[in-house]
Short mmCIF file of C-alpha atoms and ligand atoms in Angstrom, two decimals:
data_model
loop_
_atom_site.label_atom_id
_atom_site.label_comp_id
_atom_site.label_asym_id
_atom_site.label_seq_id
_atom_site.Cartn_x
_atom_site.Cartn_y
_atom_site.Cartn_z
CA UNK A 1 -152.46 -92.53 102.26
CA UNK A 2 -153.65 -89.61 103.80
CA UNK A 3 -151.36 -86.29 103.29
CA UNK A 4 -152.42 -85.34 106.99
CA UNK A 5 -150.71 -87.65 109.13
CA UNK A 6 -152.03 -85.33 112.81
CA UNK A 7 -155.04 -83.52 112.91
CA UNK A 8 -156.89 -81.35 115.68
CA UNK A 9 -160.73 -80.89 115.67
CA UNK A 10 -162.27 -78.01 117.35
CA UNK A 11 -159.02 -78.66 120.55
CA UNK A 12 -159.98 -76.68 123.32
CA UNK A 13 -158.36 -76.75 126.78
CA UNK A 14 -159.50 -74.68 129.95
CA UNK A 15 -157.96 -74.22 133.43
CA UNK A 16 -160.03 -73.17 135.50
CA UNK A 17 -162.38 -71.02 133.26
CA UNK A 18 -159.20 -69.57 131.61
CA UNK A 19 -159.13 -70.56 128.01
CA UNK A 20 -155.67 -72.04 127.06
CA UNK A 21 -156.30 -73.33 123.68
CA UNK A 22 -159.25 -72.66 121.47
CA UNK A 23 -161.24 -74.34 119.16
CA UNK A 24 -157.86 -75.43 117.66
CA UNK A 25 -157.66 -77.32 113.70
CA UNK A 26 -154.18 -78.18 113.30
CA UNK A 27 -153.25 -80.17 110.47
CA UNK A 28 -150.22 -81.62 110.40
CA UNK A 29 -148.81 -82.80 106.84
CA UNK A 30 -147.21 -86.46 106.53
CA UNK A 31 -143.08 -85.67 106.07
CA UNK A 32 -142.99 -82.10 106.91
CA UNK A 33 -141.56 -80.87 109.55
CA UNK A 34 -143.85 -78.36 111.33
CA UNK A 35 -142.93 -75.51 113.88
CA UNK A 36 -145.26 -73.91 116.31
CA UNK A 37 -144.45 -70.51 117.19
CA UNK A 38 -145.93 -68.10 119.20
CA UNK A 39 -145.63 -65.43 122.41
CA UNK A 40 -145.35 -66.74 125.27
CA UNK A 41 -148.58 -68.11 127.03
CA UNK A 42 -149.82 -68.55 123.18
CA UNK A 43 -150.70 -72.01 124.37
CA UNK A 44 -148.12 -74.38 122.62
CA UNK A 45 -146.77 -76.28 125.47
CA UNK A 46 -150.37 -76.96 126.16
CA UNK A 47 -151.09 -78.37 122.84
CA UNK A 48 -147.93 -80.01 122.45
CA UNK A 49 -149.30 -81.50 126.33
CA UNK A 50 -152.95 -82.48 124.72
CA UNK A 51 -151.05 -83.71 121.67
CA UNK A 52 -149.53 -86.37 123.86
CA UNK A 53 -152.54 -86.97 125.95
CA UNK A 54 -150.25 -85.82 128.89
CA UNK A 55 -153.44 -83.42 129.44
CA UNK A 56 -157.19 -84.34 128.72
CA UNK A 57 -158.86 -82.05 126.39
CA UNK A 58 -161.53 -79.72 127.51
CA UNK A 59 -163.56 -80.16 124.37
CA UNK A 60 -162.56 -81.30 120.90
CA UNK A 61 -160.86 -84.66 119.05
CA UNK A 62 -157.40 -85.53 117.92
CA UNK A 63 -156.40 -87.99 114.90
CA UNK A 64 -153.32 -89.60 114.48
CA UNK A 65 -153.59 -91.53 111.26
CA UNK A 66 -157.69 -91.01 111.43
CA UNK A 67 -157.70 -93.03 114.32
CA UNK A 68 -158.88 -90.76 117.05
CA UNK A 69 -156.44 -91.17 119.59
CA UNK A 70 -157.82 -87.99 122.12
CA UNK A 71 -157.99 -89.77 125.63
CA UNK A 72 -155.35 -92.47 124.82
CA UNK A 73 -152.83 -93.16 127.53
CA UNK A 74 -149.24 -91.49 126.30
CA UNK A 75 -147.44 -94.65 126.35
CA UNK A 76 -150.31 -96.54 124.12
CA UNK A 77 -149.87 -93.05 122.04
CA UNK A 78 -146.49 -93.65 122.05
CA UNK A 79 -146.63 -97.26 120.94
CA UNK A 80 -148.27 -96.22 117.79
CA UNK A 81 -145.75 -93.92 116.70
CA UNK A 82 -146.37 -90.74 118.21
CA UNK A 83 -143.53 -89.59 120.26
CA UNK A 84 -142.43 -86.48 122.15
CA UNK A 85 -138.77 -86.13 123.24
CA UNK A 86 -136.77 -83.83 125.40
CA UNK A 87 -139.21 -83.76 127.90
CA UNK A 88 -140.02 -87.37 128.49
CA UNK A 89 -137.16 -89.59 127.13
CA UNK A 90 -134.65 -90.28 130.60
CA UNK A 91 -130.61 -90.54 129.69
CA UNK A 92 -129.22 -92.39 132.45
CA UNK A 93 -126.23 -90.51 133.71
CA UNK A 94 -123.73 -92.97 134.90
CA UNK A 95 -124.31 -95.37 131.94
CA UNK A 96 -122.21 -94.95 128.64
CA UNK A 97 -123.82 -93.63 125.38
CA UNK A 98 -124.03 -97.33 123.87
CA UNK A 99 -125.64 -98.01 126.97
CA UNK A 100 -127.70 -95.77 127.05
CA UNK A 101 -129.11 -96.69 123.83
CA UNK A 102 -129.26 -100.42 123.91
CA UNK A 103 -131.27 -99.84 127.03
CA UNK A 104 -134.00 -97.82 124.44
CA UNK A 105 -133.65 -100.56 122.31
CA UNK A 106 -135.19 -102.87 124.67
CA UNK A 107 -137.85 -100.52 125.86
CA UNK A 108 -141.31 -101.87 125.12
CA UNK A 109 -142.09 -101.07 121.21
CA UNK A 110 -137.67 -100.63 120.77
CA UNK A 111 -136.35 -102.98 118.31
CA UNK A 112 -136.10 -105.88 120.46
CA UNK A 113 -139.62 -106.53 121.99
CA UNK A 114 -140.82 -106.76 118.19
CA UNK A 115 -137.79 -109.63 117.56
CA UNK A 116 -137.73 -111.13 120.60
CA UNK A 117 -137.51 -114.40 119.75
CA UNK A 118 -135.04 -113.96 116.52
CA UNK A 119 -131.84 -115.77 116.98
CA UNK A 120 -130.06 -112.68 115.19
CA UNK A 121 -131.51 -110.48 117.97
CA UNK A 122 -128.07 -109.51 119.51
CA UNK A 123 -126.72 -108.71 116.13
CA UNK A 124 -129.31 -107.07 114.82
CA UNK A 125 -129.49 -104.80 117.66
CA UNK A 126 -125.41 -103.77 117.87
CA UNK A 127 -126.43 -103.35 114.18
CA UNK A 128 -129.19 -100.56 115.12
CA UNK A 129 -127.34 -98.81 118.49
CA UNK A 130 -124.55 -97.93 115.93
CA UNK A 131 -126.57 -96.70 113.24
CA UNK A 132 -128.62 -94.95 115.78
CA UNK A 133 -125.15 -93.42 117.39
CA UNK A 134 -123.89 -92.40 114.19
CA UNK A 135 -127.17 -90.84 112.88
CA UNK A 136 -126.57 -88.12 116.00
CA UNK A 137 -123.31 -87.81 115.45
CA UNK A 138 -122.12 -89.41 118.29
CA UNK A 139 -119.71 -92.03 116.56
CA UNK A 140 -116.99 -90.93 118.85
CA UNK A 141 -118.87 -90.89 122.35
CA UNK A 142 -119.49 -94.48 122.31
CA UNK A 143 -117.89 -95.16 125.48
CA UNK A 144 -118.02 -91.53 127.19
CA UNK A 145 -120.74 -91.57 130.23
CA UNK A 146 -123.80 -90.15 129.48
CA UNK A 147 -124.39 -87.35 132.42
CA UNK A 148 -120.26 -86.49 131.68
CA UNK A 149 -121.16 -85.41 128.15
CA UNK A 150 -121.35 -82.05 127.07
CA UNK A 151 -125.18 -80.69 127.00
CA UNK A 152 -125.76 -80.25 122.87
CA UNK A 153 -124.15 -84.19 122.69
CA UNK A 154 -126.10 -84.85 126.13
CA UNK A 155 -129.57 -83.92 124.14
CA UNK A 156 -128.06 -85.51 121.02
CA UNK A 157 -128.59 -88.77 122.80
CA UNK A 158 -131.76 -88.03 124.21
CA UNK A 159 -132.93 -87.79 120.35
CA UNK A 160 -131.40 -91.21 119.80
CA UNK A 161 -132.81 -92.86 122.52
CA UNK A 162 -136.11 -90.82 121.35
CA UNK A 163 -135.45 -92.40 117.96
CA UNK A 164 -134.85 -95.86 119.26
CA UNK A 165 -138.52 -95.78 119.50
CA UNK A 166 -138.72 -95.84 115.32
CA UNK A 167 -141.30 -92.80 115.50
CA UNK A 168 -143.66 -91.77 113.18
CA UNK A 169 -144.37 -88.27 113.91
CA UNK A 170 -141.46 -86.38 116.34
CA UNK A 171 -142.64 -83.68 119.07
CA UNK A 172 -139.92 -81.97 120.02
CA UNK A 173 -140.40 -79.40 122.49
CA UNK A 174 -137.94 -76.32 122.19
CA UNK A 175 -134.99 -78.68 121.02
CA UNK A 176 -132.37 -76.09 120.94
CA UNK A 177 -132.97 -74.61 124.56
CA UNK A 178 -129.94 -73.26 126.16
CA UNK A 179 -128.06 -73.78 123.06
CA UNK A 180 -124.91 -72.47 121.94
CA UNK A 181 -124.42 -71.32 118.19
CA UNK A 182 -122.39 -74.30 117.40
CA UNK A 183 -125.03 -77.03 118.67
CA UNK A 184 -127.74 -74.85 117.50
CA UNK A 185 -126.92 -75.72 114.32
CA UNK A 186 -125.14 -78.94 115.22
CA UNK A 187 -129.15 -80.25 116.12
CA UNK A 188 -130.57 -78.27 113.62
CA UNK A 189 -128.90 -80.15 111.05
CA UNK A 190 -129.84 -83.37 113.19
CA UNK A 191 -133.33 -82.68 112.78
CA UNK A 192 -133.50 -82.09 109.55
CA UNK A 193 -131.53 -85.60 109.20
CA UNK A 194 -134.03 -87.49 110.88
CA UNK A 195 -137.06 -85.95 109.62
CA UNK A 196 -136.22 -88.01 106.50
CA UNK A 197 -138.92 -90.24 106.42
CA UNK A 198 -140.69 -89.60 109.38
CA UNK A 199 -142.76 -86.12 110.29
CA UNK A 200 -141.30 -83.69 112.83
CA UNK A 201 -143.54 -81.16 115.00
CA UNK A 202 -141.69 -78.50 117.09
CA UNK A 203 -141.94 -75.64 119.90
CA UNK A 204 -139.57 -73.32 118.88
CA UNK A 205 -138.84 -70.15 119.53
CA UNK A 206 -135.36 -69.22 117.52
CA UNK A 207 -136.91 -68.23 114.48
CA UNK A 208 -133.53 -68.22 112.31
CA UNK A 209 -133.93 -71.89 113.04
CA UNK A 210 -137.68 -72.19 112.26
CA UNK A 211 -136.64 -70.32 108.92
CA UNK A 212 -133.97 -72.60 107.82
CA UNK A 213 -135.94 -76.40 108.87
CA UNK A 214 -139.26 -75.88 109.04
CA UNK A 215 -141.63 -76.10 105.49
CA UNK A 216 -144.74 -75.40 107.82
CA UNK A 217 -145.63 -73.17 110.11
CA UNK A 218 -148.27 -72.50 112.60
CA UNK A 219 -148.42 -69.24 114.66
CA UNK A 220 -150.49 -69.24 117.87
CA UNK A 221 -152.00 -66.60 120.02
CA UNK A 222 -154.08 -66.75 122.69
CA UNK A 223 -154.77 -70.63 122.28
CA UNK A 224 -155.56 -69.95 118.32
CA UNK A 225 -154.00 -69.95 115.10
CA UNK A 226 -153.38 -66.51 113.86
CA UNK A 227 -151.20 -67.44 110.69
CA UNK A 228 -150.01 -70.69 109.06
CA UNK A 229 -148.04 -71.12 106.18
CA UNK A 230 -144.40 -71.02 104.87
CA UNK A 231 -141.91 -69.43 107.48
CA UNK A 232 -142.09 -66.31 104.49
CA UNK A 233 -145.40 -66.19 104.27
CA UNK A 234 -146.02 -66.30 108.13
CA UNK A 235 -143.62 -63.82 108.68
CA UNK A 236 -144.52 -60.96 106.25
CA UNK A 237 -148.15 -61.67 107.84
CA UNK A 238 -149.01 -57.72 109.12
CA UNK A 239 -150.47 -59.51 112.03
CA UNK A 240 -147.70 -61.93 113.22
CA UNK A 241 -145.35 -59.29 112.71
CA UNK A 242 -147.72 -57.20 115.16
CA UNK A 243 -148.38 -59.60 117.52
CA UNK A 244 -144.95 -61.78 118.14
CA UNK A 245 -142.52 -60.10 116.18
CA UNK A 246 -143.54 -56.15 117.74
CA UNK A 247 -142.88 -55.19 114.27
P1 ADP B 1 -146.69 -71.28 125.79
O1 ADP B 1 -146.10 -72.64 125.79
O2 ADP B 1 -147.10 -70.81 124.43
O3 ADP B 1 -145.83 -70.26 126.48
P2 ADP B 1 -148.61 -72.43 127.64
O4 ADP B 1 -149.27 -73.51 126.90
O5 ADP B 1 -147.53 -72.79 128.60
O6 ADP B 1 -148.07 -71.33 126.61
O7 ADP B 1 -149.69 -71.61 128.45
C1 ADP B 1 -150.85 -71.05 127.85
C2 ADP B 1 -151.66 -70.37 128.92
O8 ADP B 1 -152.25 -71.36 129.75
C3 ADP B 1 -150.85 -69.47 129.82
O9 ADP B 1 -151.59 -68.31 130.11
C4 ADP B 1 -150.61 -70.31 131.05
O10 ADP B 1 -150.51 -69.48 132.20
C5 ADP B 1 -151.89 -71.14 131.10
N1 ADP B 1 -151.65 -72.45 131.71
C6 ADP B 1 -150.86 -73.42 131.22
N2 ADP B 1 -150.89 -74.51 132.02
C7 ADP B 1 -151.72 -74.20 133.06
C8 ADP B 1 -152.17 -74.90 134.22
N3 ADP B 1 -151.78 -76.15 134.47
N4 ADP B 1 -153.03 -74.26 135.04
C9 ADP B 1 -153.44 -73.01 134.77
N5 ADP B 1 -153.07 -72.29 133.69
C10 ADP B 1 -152.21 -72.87 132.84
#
């Protein structure tokens, strides 16, 4: 199996003239889990955007499993294992947490479209919304309602309902926004949890975090890479520590 499970050839996106990303070749590995990291405007909520095909590409090809997938529609991305959370996935307030999650269970490519007709299908899906609620530590907000919960648990459940989906490769865009310490690490430690098995790719700008989950890392600036590597390596770059760290 290929060791590069997401690819970008020659990614380019313009807005009106204005060069966003450029000429981009990311490489993902298969089972790492991969930060972007940049200044702001560096372009990584645009490629995490192109990624997704939630924007069309300028110029230039993306591969998910060398199948080019640049112009598919999100949810067909989506279907084959590609998934972005915290930005897409909807929690529905005034439903509990198991709720909540037996509804992403039954959203098309969630456990129960692909066993449809299985007599066990009740079963086997209590079976999966608990090991889902336990994997995000949420064992003891079964019953709690989803919009009453507080906001680290509240994006805790977002990730299960993400992970309902049985994703490949994660996209998780800035997953410890408006954190506190204590969820900071609370979803830090999540991550690194689920990322067993599957490949995680993340926007994120608290670099103590990057340090601590990330094996890869790409810096952006200006819609290119200026430095990829280990969080070490990137980080003692001369450059990176010019350009985003003002050192
Ligand atoms: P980052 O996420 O690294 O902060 P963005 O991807 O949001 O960067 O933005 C990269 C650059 O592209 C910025 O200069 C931003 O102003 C510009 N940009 C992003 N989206 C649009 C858009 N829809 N129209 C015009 N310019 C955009």
């Amino acid at each position: 199996m290929n060791q590069v499970v997401l690819r970008t050839e020659g990614l380019t996106k313009t807005f009106a003239g204005f060069t966003a990303v450029n000429k981009l070749n990311l490489n993902v590995r298969r089972g790492s889990v991969h930060a972007l990291i940049g200044p702001n405007g560096a372009g990584k909520t645009t490629v995490f955007n192109l990624l997704t095909n939630f924007l069309a590409p300028t110029r230039g090809k993306i591969f998910f499993n060398d199948r080019d997938i640049t112009g598919m529609a999100p949810a067909e991305v989506a279907r084959h294992g590609l998934v972005r959370s915290f930005q897409i996935s909807a929690v529905f307030p005034g439903l509990s947490v198991l709720d909540n999650i037996r509804i992403a269970l039954q959203r098309p490519s969630g456990l129960a479209t692909q066993c449809w007709r299985s007599d066990r299908i009740l079963g086997r899906l209590d079976e999966r919304c608990s090991q889902l609620i336990e994997s995000v530590g949420l064992a003891n907000f079964r019953t709690a309602t989803a919009g009453e919960l507080p906001y680290g648990r509240k994006r805790a459940l977002e990730l299960a309902t993400t992970l309902a989906l049985e994703p490949e490769v994660l996209l998780l865009d800035e997953p410890m926004a408006g954190m506190g310490r204590e969820d900071i690490q609370r979803i830090a430690s999540l991550i690194t949890s689920v990322a067993k098995g599957r490949t995680v790719v993340m926007v994120e700008h608290n670099l103590s975090v990057v340090a601590d989950i990330c094996e890869r890392v790409t810096v952006l600036q200006r819609g290119e890479i200026l430095a990829e590597g280990t969080y070490s390596e990137v980080s003692t770059n001369p450059q990176v520590r010019e350009a985003y760290m003002g050192v």
